[in-house]
PDB file of C-alpha atoms in Angstrom:
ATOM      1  CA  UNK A   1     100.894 114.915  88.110  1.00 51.00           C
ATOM      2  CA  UNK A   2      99.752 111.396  88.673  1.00 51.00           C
ATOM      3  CA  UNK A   3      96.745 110.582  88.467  1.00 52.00           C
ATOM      4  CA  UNK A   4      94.714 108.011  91.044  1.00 53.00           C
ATOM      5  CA  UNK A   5      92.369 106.688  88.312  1.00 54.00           C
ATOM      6  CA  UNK A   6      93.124 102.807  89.696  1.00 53.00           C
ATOM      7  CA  UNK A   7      93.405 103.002  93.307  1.00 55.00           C
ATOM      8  CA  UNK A   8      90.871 102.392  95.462  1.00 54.00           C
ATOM      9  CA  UNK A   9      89.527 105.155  96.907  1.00 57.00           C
ATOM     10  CA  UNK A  10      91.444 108.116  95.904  1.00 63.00           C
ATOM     11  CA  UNK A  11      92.443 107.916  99.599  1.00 75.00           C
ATOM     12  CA  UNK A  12      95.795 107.168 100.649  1.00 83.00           C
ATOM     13  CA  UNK A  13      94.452 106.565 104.485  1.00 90.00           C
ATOM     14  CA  UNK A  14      92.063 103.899 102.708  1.00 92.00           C
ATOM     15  CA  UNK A  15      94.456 102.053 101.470  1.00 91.00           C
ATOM     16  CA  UNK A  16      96.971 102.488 103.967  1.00 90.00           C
ATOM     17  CA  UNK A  17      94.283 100.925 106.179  1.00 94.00           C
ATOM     18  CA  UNK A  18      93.390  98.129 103.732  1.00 94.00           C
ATOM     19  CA  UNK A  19      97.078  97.446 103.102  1.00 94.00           C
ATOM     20  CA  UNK A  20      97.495  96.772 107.116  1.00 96.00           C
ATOM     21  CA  UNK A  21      94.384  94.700 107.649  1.00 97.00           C
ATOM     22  CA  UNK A  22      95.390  92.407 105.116  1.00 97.00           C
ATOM     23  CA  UNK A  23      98.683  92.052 105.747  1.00 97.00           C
ATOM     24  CA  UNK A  24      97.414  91.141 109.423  1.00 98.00           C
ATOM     25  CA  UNK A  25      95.339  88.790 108.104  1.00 98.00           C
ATOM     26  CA  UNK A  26      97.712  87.022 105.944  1.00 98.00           C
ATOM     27  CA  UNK A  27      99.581  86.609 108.988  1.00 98.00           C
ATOM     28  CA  UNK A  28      97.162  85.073 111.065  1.00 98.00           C
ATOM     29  CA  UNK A  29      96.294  82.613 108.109  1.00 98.00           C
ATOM     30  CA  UNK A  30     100.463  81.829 108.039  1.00 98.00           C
ATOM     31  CA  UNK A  31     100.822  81.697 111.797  1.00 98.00           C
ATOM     32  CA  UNK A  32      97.841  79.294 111.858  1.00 98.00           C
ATOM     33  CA  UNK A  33      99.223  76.989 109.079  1.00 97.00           C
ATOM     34  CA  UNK A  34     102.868  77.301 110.480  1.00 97.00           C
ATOM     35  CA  UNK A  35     101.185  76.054 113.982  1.00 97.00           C
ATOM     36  CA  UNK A  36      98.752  73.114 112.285  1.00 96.00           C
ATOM     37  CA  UNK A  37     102.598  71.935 110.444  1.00 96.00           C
ATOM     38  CA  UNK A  38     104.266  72.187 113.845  1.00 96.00           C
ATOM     39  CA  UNK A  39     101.220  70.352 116.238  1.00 96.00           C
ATOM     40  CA  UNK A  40     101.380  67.662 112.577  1.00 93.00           C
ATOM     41  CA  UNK A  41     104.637  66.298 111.951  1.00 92.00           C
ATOM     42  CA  UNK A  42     103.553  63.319 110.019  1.00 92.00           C
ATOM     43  CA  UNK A  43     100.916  65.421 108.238  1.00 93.00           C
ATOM     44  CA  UNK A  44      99.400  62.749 105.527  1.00 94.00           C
ATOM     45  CA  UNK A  45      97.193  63.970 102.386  1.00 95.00           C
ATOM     46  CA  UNK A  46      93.876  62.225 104.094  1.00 95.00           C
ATOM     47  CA  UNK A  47      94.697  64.875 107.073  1.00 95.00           C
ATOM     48  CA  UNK A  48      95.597  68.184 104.726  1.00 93.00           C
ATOM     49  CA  UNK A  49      92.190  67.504 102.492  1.00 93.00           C
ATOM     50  CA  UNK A  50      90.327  67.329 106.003  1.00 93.00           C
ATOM     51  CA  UNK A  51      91.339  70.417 107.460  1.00 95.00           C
ATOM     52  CA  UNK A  52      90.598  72.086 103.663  1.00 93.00           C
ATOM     53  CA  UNK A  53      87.121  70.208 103.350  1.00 92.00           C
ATOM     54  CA  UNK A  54      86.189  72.222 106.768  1.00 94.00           C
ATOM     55  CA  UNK A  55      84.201  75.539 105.723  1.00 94.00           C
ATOM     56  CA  UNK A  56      85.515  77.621 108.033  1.00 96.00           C
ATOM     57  CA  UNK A  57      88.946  76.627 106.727  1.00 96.00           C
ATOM     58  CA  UNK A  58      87.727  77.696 103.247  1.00 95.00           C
ATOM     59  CA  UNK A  59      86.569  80.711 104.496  1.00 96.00           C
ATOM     60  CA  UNK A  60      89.688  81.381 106.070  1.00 97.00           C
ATOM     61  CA  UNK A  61      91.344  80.821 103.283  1.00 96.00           C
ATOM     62  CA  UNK A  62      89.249  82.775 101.132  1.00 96.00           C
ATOM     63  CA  UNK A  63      89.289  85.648 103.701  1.00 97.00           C
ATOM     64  CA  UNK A  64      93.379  85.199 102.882  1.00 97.00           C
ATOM     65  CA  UNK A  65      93.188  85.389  99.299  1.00 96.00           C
ATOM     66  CA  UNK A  66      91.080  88.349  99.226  1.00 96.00           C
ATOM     67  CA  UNK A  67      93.453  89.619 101.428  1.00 97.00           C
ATOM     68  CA  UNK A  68      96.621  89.101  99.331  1.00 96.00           C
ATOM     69  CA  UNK A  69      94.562  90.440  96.404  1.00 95.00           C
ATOM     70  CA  UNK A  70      94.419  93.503  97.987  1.00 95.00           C
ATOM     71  CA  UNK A  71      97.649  93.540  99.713  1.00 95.00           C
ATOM     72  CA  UNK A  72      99.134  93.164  96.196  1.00 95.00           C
ATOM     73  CA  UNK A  73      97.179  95.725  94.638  1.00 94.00           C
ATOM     74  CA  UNK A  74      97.700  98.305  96.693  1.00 94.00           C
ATOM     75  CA  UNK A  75     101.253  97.954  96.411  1.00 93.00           C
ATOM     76  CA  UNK A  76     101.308  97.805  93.014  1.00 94.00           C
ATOM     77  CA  UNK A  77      99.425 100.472  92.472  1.00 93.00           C
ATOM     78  CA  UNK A  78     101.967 102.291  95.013  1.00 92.00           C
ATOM     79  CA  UNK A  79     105.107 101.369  93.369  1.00 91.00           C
ATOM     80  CA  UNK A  80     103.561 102.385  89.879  1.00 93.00           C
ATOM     81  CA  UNK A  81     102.648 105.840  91.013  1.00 92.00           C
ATOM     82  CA  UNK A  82     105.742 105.841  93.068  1.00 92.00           C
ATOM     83  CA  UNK A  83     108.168 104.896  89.859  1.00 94.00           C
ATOM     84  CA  UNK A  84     106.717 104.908  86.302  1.00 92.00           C
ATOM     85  CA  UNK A  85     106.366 108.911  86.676  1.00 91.00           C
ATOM     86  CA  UNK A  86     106.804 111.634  83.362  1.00 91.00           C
ATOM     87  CA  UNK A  87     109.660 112.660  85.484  1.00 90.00           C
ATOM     88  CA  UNK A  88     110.964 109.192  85.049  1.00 88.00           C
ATOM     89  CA  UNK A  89     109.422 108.139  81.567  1.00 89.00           C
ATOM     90  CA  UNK A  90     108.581 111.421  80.036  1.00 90.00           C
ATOM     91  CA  UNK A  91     105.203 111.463  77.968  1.00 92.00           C
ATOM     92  CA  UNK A  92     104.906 107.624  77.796  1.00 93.00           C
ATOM     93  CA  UNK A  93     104.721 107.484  81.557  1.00 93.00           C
ATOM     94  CA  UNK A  94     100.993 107.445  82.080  1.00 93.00           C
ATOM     95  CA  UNK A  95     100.221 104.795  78.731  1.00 94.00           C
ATOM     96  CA  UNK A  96     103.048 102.349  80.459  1.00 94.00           C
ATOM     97  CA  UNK A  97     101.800 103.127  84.006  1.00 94.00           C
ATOM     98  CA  UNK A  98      98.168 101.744  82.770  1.00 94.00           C
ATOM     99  CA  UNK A  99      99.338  98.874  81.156  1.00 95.00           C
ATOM    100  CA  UNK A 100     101.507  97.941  83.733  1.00 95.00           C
ATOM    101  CA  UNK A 101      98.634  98.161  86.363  1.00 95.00           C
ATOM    102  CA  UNK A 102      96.097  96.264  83.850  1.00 96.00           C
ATOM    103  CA  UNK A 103      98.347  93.407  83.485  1.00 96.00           C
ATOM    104  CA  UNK A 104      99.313  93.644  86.843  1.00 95.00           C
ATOM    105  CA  UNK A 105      95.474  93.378  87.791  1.00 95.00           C
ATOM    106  CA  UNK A 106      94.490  90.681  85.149  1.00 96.00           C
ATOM    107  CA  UNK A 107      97.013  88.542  86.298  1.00 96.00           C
ATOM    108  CA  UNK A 108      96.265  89.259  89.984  1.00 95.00           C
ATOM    109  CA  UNK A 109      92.397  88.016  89.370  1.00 96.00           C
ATOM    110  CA  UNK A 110      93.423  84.977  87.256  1.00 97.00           C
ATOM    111  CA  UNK A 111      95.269  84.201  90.373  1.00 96.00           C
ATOM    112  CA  UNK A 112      92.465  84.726  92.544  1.00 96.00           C
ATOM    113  CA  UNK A 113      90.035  82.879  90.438  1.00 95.00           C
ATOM    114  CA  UNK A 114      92.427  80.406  90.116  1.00 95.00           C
ATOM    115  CA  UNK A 115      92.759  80.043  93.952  1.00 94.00           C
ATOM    116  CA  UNK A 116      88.856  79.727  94.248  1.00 94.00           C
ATOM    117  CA  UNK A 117      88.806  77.061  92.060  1.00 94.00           C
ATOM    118  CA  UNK A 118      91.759  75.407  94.109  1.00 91.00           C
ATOM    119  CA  UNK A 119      90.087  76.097  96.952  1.00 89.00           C
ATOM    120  CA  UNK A 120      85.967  74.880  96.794  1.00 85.00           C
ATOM    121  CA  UNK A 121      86.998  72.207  94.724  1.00 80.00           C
ATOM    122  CA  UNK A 122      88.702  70.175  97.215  1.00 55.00           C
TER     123      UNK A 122
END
């Protein structure tokens, strides 16, 4: 048996939910920047760090990260369960499942953190 000690809310409806939301947010945020490259042809750097400077466009942004944060976890966390089994690994299966999802997840927030830092400090 697997056990749900790292999802989200022991709810597979949850994070179905969570995993659509954010993957309809992520593409907004792509549709918008595709459209803002495609209205831009001759997009300069004075003209990308102005539509970044705008809060809403950090928000936005943000809003997108914390949306791909999610959208990532919840799809690791689904192909763990899914794959690293005992039926597929035998005894070791839960140890390597953990691991796998705490690296997964420490690299996942050093790229969020990172992002942040991208982000406000433009």
């Amino acid at each position: 048996m697997v056990t749900n000690v790292t999802n989200f809310s022991r709810s597979g409806l949850y994070d179905w939910m969570a995993q659509r939301v954010s993957a309809v947010v992520l593409a907004a945020y792509f549709l918008f920047l595709l459209g803002y490259l495609v209205a831009n042809p001759g997009l300069t750097y004075a003209e990308w760090h102005g539509l970044f400077s705008h809060t809403a466009m950090r928000i936005f942004s943000l809003l997108a990260l914390v949306a791909l944060s999610v959208h990532a976890w919840v799809g690791m966390w689904t192909i763990s369960t899914d794959y690293l089994t005992p039926m597929a690994l035998g005894k070791a299966a839960t140890v390597v499942r953990f691991l796998f999802q705490a690296v997964c997840g420490m690299a996942m927030f050093a790229f969020f953190v990172w992002g942040v830092q991208i982000l406000w400090g433009v």
